[in-house]
Coordinates of C-alpha atoms in Angstrom, one line a residue:
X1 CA 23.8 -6.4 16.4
X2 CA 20.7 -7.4 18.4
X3 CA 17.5 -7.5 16.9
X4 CA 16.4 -5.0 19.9
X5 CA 19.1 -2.7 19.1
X6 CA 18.2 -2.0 15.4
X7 CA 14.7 -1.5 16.8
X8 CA 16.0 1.5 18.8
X9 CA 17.8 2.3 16.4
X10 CA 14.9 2.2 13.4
X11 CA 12.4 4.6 16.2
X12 CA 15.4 6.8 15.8
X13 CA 16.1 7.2 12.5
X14 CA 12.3 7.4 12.0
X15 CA 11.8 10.1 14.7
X16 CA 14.6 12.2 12.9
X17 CA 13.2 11.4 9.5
X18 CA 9.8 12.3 10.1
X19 CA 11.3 15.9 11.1
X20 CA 13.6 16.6 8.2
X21 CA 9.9 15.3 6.4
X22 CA 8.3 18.3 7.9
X23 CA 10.9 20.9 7.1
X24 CA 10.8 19.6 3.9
X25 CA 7.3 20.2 3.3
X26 CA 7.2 23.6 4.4
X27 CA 10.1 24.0 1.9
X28 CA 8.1 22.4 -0.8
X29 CA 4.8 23.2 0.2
X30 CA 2.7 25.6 -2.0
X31 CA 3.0 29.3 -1.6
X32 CA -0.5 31.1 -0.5
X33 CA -1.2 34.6 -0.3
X34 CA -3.7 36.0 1.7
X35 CA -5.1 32.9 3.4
X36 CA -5.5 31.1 -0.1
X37 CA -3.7 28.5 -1.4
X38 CA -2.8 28.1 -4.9
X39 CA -3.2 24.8 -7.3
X40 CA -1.7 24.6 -10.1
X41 CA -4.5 24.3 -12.7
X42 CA -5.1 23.8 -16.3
X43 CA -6.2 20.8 -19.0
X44 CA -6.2 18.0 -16.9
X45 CA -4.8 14.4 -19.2
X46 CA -2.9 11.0 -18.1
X47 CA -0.6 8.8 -19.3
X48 CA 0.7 5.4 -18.0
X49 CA 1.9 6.7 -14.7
X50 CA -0.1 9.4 -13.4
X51 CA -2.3 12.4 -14.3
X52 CA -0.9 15.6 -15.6
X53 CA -2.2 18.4 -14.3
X54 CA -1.4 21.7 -16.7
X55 CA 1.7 19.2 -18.0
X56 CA 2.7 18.6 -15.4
X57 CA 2.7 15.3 -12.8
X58 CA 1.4 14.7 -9.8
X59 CA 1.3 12.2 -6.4
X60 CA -2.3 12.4 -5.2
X61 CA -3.3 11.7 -1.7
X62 CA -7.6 12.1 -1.2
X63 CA -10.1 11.8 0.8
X64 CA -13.6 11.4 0.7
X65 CA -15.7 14.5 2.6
X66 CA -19.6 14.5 1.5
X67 CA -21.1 18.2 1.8
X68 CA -24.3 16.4 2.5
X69 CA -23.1 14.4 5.4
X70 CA -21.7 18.2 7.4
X71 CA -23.0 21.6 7.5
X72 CA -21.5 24.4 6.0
X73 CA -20.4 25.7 9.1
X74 CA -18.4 22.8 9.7
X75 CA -17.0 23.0 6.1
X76 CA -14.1 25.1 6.9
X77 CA -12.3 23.3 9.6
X78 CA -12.8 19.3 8.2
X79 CA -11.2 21.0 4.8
X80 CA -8.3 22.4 7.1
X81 CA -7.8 19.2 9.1
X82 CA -7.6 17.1 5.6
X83 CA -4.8 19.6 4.4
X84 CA -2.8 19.8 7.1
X85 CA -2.8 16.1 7.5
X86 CA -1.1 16.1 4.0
X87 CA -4.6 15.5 1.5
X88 CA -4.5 17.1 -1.7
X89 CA -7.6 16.1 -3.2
X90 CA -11.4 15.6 -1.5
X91 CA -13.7 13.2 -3.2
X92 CA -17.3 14.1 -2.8
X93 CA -20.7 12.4 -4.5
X94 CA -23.2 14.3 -6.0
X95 CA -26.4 13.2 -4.6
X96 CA -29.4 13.3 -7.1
X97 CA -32.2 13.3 -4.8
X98 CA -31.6 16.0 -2.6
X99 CA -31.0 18.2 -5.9
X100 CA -33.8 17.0 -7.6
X101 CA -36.1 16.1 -5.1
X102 CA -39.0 17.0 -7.6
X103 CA -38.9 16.3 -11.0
X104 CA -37.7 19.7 -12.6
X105 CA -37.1 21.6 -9.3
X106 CA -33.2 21.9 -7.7
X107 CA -31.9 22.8 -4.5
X108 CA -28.2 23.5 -4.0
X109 CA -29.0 25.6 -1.0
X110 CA -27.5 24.9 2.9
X111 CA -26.0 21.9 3.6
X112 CA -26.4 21.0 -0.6
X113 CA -24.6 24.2 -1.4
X114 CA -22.4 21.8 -3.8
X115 CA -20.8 25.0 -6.1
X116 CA -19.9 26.6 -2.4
X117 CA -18.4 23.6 -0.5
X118 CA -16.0 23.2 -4.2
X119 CA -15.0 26.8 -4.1
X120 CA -14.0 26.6 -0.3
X121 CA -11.8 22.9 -1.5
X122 CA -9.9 25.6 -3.9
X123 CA -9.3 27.8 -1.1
X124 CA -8.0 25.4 0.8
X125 CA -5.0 25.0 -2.0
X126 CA -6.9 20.9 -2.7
X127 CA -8.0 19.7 -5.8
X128 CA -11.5 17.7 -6.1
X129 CA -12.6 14.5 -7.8
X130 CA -16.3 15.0 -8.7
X131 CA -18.8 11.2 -8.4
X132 CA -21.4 12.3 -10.7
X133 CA -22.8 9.2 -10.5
X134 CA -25.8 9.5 -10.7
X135 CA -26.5 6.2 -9.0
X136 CA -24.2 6.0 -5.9
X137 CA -24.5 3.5 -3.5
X138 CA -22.7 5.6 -0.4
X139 CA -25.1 4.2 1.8
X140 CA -27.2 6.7 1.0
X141 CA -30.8 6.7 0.6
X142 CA -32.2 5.1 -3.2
X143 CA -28.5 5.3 -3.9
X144 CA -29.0 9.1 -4.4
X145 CA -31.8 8.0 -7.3
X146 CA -34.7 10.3 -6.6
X147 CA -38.2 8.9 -6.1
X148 CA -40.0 10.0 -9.3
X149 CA -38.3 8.0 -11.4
X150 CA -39.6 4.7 -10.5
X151 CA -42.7 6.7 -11.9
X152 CA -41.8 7.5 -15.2
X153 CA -43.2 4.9 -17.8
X154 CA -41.7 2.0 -18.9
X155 CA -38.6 3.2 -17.2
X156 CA -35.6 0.3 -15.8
X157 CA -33.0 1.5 -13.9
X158 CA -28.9 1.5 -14.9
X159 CA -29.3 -0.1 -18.3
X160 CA -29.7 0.5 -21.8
X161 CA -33.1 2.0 -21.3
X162 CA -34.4 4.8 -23.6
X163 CA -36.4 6.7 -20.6
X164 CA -33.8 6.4 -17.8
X165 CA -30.8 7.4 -20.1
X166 CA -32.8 10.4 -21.0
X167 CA -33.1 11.3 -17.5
X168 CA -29.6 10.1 -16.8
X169 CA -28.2 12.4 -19.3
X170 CA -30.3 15.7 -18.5
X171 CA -29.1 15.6 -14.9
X172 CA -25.1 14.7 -15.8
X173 CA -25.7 17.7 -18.4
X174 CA -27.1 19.9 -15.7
X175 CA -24.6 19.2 -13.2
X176 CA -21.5 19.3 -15.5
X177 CA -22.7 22.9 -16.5
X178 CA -23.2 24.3 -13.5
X179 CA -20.1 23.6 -12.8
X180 CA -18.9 25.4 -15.8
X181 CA -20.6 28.2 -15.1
X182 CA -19.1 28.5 -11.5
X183 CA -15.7 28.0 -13.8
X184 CA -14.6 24.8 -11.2
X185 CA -13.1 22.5 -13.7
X186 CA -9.5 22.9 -14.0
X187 CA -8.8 24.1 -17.1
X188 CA -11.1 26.9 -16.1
X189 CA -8.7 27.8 -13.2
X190 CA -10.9 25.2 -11.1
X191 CA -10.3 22.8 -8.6
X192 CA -11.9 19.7 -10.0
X193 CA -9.4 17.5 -12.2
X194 CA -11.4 14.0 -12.3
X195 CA -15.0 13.0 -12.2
X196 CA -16.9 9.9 -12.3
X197 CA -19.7 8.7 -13.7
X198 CA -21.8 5.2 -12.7
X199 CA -20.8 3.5 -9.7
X200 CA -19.6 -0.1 -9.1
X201 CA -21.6 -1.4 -12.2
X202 CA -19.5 -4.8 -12.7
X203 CA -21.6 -5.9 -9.8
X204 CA -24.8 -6.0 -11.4
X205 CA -23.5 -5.5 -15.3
X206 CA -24.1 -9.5 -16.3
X207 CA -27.5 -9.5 -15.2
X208 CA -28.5 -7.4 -17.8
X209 CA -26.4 -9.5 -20.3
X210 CA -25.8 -7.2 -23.8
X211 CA -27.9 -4.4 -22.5
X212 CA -25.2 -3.6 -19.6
X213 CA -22.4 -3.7 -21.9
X214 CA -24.1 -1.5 -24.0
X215 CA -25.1 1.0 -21.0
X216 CA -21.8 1.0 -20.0
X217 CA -20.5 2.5 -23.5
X218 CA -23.3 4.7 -23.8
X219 CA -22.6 6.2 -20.3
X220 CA -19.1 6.5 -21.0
X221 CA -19.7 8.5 -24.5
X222 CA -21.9 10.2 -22.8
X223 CA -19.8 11.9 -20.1
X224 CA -16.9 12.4 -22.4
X225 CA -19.0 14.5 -24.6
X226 CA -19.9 17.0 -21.9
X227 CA -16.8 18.6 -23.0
X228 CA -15.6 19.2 -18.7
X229 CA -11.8 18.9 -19.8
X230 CA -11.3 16.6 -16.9
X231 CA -10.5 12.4 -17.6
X232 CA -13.8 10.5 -16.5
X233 CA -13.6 7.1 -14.4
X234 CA -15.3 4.3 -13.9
X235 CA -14.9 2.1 -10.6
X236 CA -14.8 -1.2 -10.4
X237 CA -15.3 -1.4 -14.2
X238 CA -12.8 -3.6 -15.4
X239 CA -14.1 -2.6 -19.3
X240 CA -14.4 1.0 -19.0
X241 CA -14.0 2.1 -22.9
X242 CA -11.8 4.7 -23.9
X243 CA -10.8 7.1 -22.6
X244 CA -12.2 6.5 -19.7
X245 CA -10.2 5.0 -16.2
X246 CA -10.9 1.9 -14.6
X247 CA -10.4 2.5 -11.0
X248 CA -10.2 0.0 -7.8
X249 CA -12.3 -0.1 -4.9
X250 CA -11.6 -2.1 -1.8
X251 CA -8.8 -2.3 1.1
X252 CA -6.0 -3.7 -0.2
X253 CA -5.9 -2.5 -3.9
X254 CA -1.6 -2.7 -4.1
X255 CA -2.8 -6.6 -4.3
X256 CA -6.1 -7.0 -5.4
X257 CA -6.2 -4.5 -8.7
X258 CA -5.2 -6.2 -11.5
X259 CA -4.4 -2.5 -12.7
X260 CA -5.9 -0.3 -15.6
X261 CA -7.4 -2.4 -18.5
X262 CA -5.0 -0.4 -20.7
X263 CA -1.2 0.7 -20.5
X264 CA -1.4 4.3 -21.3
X265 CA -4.0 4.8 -18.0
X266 CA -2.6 5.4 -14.8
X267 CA -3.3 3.3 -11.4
X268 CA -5.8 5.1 -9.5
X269 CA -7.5 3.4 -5.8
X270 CA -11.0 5.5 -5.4
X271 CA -11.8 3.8 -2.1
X272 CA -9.5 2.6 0.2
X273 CA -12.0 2.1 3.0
X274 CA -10.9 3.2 6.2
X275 CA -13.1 1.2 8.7
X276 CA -16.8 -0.2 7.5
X277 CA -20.2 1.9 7.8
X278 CA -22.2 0.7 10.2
X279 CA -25.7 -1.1 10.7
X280 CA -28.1 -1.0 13.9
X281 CA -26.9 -3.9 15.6
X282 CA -23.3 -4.1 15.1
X283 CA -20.4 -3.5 17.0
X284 CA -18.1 -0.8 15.5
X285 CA -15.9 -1.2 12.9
X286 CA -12.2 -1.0 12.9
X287 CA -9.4 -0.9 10.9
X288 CA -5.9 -0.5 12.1
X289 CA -3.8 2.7 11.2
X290 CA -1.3 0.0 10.4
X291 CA -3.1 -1.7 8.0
X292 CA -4.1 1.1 6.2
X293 CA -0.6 2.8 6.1
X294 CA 0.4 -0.5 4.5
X295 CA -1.8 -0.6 1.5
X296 CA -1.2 3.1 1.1
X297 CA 2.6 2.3 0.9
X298 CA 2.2 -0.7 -1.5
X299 CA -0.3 0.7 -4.0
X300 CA 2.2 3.7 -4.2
X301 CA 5.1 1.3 -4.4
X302 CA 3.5 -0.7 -7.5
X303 CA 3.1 2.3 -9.6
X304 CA 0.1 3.9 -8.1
X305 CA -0.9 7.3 -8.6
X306 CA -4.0 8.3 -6.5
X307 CA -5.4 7.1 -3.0
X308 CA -8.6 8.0 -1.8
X309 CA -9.3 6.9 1.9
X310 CA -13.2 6.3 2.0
X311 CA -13.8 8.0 4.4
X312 CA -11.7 10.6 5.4
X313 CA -15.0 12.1 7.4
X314 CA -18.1 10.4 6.8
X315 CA -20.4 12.5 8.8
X316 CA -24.0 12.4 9.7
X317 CA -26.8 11.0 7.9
X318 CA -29.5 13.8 8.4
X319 CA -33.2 13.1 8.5
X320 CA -33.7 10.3 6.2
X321 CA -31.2 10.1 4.3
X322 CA -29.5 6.7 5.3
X323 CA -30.2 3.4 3.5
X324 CA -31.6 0.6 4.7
X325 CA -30.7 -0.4 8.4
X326 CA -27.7 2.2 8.1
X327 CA -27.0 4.1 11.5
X328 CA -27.0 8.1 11.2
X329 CA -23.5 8.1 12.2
X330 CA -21.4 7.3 8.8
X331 CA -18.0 6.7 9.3
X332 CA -17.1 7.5 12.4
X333 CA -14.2 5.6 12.6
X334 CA -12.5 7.3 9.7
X335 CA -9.3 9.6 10.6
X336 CA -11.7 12.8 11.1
X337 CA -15.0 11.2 13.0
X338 CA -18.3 12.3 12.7
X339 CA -18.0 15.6 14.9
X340 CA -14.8 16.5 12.8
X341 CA -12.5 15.6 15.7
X342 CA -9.0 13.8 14.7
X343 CA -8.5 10.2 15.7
X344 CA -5.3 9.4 16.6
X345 CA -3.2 8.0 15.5
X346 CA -5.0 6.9 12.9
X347 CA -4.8 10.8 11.4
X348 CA -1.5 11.5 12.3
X349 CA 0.3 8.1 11.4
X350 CA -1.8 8.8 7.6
X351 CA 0.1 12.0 8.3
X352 CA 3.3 11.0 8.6
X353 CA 3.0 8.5 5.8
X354 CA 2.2 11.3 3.2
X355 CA 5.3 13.3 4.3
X356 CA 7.4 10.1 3.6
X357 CA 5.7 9.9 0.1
X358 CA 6.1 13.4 -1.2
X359 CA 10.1 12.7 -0.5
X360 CA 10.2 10.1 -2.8
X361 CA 7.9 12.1 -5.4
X362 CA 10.7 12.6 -8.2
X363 CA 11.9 8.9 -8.3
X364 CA 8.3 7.7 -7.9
X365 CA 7.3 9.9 -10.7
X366 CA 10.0 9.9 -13.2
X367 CA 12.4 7.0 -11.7
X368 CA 12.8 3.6 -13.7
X369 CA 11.2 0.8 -11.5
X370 CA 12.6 -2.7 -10.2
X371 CA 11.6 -5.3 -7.9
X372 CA 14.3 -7.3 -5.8
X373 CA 13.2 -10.5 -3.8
X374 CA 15.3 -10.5 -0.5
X375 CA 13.6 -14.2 0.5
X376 CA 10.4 -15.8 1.5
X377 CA 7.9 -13.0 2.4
X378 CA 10.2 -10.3 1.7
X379 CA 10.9 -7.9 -1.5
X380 CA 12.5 -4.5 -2.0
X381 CA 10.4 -2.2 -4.8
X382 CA 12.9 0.5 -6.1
X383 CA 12.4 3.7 -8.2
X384 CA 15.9 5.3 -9.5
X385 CA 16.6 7.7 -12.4
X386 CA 18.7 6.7 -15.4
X387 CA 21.1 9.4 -15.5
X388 CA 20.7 10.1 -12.3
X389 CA 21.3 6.9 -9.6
X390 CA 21.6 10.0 -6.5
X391 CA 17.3 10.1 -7.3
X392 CA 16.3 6.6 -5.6
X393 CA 13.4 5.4 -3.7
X394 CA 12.7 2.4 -2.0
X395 CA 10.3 0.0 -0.6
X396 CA 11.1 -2.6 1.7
X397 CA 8.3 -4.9 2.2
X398 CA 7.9 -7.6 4.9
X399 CA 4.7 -9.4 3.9
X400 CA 4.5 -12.2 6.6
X401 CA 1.9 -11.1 9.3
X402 CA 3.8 -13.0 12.1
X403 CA 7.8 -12.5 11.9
X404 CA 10.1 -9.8 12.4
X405 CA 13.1 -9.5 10.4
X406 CA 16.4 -8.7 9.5
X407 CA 17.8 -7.4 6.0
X408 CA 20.5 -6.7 3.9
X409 CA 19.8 -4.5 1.3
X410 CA 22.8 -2.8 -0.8
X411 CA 25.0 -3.3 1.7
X412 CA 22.8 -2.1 4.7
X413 CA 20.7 -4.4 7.3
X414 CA 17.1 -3.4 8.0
X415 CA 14.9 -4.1 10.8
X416 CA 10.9 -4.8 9.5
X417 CA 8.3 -5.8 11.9
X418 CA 5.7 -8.5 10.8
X419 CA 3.5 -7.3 8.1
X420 CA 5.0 -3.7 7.3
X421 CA 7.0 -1.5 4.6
X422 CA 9.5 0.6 5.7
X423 CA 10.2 3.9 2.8
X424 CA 13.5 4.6 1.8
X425 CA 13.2 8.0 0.1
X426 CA 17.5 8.1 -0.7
X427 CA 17.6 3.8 -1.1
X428 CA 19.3 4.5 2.3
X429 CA 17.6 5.9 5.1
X430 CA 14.3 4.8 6.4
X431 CA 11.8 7.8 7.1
X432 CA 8.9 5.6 7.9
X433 CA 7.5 2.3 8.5
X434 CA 4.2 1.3 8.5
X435 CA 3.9 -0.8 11.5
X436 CA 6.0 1.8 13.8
X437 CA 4.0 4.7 15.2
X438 CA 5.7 7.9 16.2
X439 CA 2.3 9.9 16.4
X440 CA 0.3 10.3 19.6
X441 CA -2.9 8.5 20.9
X442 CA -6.4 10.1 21.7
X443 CA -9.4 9.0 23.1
X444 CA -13.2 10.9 22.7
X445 CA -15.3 12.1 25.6
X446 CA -18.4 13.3 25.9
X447 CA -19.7 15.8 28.3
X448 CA -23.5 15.9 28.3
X449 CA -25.5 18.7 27.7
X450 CA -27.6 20.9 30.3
X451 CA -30.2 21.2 27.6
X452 CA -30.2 17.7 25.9
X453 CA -30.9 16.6 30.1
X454 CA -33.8 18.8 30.1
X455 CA -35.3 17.1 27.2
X456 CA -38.5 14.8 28.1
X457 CA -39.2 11.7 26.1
X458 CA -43.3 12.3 25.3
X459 CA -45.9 9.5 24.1
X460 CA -48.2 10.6 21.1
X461 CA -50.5 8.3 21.0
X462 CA -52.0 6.7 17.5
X463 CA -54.8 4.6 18.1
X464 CA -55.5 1.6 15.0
X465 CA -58.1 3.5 12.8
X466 CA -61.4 1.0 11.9
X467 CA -62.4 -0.1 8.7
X468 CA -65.0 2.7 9.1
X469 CA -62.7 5.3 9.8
X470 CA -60.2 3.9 6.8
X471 CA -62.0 1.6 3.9
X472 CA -60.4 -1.0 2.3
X473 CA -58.8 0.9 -0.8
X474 CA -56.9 -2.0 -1.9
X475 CA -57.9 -5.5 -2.3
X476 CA -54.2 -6.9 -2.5
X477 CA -51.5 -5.7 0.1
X478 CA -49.7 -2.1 -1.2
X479 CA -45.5 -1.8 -2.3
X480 CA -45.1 0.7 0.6
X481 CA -42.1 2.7 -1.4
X482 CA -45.2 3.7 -4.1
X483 CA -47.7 4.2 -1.2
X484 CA -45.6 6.5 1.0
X485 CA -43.6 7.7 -2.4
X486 CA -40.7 7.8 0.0
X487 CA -41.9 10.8 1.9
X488 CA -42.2 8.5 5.4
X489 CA -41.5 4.9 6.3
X490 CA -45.0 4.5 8.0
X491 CA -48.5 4.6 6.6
X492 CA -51.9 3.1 7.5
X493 CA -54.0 1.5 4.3
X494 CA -56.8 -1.4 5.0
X495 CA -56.7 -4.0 3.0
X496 CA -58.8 -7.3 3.6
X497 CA -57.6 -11.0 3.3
X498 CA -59.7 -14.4 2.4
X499 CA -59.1 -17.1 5.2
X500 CA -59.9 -21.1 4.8
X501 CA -60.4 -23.0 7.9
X502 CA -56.8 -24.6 7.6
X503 CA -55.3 -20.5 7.5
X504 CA -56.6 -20.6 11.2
X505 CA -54.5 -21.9 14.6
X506 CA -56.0 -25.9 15.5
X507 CA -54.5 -25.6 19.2
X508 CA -57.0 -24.3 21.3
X509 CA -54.7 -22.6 23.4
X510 CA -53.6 -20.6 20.6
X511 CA -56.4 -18.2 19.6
X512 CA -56.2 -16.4 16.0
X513 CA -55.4 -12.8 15.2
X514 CA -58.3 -10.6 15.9
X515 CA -60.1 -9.7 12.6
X516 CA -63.6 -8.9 11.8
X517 CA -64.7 -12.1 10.2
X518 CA -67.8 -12.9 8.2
X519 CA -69.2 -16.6 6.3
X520 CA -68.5 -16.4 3.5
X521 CA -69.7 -20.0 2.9
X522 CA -69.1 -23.1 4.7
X523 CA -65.5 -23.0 4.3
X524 CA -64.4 -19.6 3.8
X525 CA -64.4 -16.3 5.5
X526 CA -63.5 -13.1 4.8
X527 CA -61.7 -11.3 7.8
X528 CA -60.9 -7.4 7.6
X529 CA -58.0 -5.8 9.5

């Protein structure tokens, strides 16, 4: 048969499969009564292949939503969208200095309504892994540290420091129970059945030499002892202790993770990044549906338990919330952009993947794994049942990026495009391939608005204050972070600055800065801007 034929006939078989994959989700789908979904809940624990949810296993497909980064009107519809494109988890961060902004004084109000936006997850029949951090990254402002601590004496940040681990462990502590309180965890009947605590640390951990390895153990006894009756993880922390998970971070964790740092912990991927935040200046980012559907495919096919595409929906960065030289819009090139709008087919090829998943979920779960190499670039990852060879799932993985080809497999020829894994959910029939979208295109339009054209740009203008008007208060140039105490970005201060002759321009054509300059002596002046 022609290599164009089994193309056609691949799309087909695909096409068909993708339906059966849909009745069989409504078939298998959870029952809700009442326009609320129910989870299964109860003590959340783990073994070697995946977490065990009330006992019993579970295939997890998340994604990352940040209530900070929406509005609670927009809650309701992004949480739809990420169930019906086959989530059942969200990821969030909890961001420390928008709940503590001052020392003592919390604000889970609005758009920080963290206990609210949780509750509406449940209703939405998802579960929730909780980032506790507290230090975040996320591209978020002082990586959700709040500004008084750089004020507290004698304090250093993310290490075995008495002061910050006393803050550090008042915050977890009143986080974790106000969670309890709300009765969110899931052996309260709760959605939440993972949290984290620190964030990336391996990246900085050997600077601080014994006192990061320490940190690290303290701020994993730490969170354990709040008593949530969740597992705690660690990212990117290739030591986490007991019984803490090490989780990956990156975009192609089915190769890169060298996999949990102990056998009895499952594989989890806590960001798979779906395109790359972006900075003022650069062009935006993308990452193929294909490429993304890949990694998905593989980490599941090498034992992997949870995915979490970061992001799913990144949002807005309100106000000042952004770090450094990071645009407003976050994400927008994640499957649900900033306004909440699908991009296709990014969403609906993500879509179509979890559907193939959840029909291999018995083998995947409870089959015995093998790996078959079918020649150079290409390898068939199965999943059968002992007593049982009818329960079979399969894998079949062309890794070259640049040639098509043709297999045999058990008796059966497959067609695989360049770089993609076709699912076998029966070891017979492909359902899905990662390279071959089914799913519709979109593109975004924007229609301006009758009262943004009305708007005016107006000048307020800020003339430079003298020395009269604003004394020197500082003899040395002022840390702007402690001057402005990260209220604002701009600030005037006066400050004054000793010149020598040789600090001055020697073309004549170039004249100096102006400054009010005085003698000083014969070879020095002092000059006041």
């Amino acid at each position: 048969m022609a290599v164009s034929s089994y193309k056609l006939l691949f799309i087909a078989l695909v096409s068909l499969a993708v339906s059966a994959a849909v009745v069989h989700a409504r078939g298998q789908g959870r029952g809700h009564h009442g326009g609320k979904h129910h989870l299964r809940t109860g003590p959340v624990t783990y073994d070697g292949r995946s977490l065990l949810i009330n006992g019993k296993r579970e295939l997890l497909y998340s994604g990352s939503i940040h209530y900070t980064r929406s509005t609670p009107e927009m809650w309701p519809d992004l949480l739809e969208k990420a169930k019906h494109g086959g989530l059942n988890v969200i990821q969030t961060y909890v961001f420390w200095n928008i709940h503590e902004p001052v020392q003592g004084h919390y604000n889970f109000s609005g758009n920080y309504d963290l206990v609210k936006f949780i509750k509406l997850v449940q209703e939405h029949g998802m579960y929730v892994t909780l980032r506790v951090g507290p230090f975040i990254q996320a591209e978020w402002n002082h990586g959700g540290l709040p500004y008084w601590l750089r004020e507290v004496p004698n304090l250093i940040f993310r290490t075995n420091n008495a002061p910050y681990k006393y803050y550090m462990k008042k915050y977890v502590t009143m986080v974790v129970n106000k969670l309890k309180e709300a009765k969110l965890f899931s052996p309260q009947g709760g959605p939440i059945i993972l949290a984290q605590i620190e964030n990336e640390y391996n990246h900085i951990q050997l600077a601080y030499k014994e006192m990061g390895f320490s940190y690290v153990r303290w701020a994993a006894r730490m969170a354990v002892k709040q008593n949530a009756g969740v597992p705690w993880v660690m990212c990117k922390q290739t030591d986490a202790p007991d019984p803490v998970i090490n989780t990956c971070n990156g975009r192609h964790c089915g190769d890169t993770f060298s996999g949990p740092n102990k056998p009895y912990k499952p594989a989890l991927w806590t960001e798979n990044w779906t395109a790359q935040y972006r900075v003022f200046g650069d062009p935006a980012s993308q990452r193929p549906a294909e490429d993304i559907a890949f990694s998905v495919a593989r980490f599941f096919s090498k034992n992997g338990a949870l995915n979490n595409y970061y992001m799913y929906h990144g949002g807005t960065n309100f106000g000042r919330t952004s770090a450094i030289f990071t645009t407003t819009r976050y994400y927008d090139e994640a499957p649900l952009d900033e306004y909440g709008l699908p991009r296709d087919p990014k969403w609906s090829h993500l879509k179509d993947l979890h559907k193939a998943l959840n029909l291999c979920r018995k083998p995947l779960l409870w089959g015995v794994p093998g790996v078959e190499n079918l020649g150079k670039h290409i390898e068939a990852r199965f999943y059968e049942l002992k007593d049982n060879s009818t329960i079979c799932a399969a894998f079949l993985a062309n890794n070259n990026s640049k040639s098509e080809a043709i297999v045999n497999w058990r008796g059966q020829n497959y067609y695989l495009p360049p770089h993609s894994i076709s699912i076998l959910p029966d070891c017979k029939t492909v359902v899905y391939n990662t390279q071959t979208i089914v799913s519709q295109h979109n593109a975004r339009n924007f229609v301006r608005s009758n009262v943004a054209n009305k708007m005016r740009w107006m000048e307020s203008p800020e003339p430079i204050p003298s020395t009269v008007q604003v004394p020197i208060n500082n003899r040395t140039p002022l840390e702007l972070y402690s001057l402005l105490k990260d209220h604002s970005d701009y600030a005037w201060y006066t400050t004054s600055l000793e010149l020598n002759p040789r600090d001055f321009s020697v073309k004549e054509s170039i004249q100096p800065v102006s400054a009010n300059c005085k003698s000083r002596s014969r070879n020095a002046r002092v000059c006041q801007w």
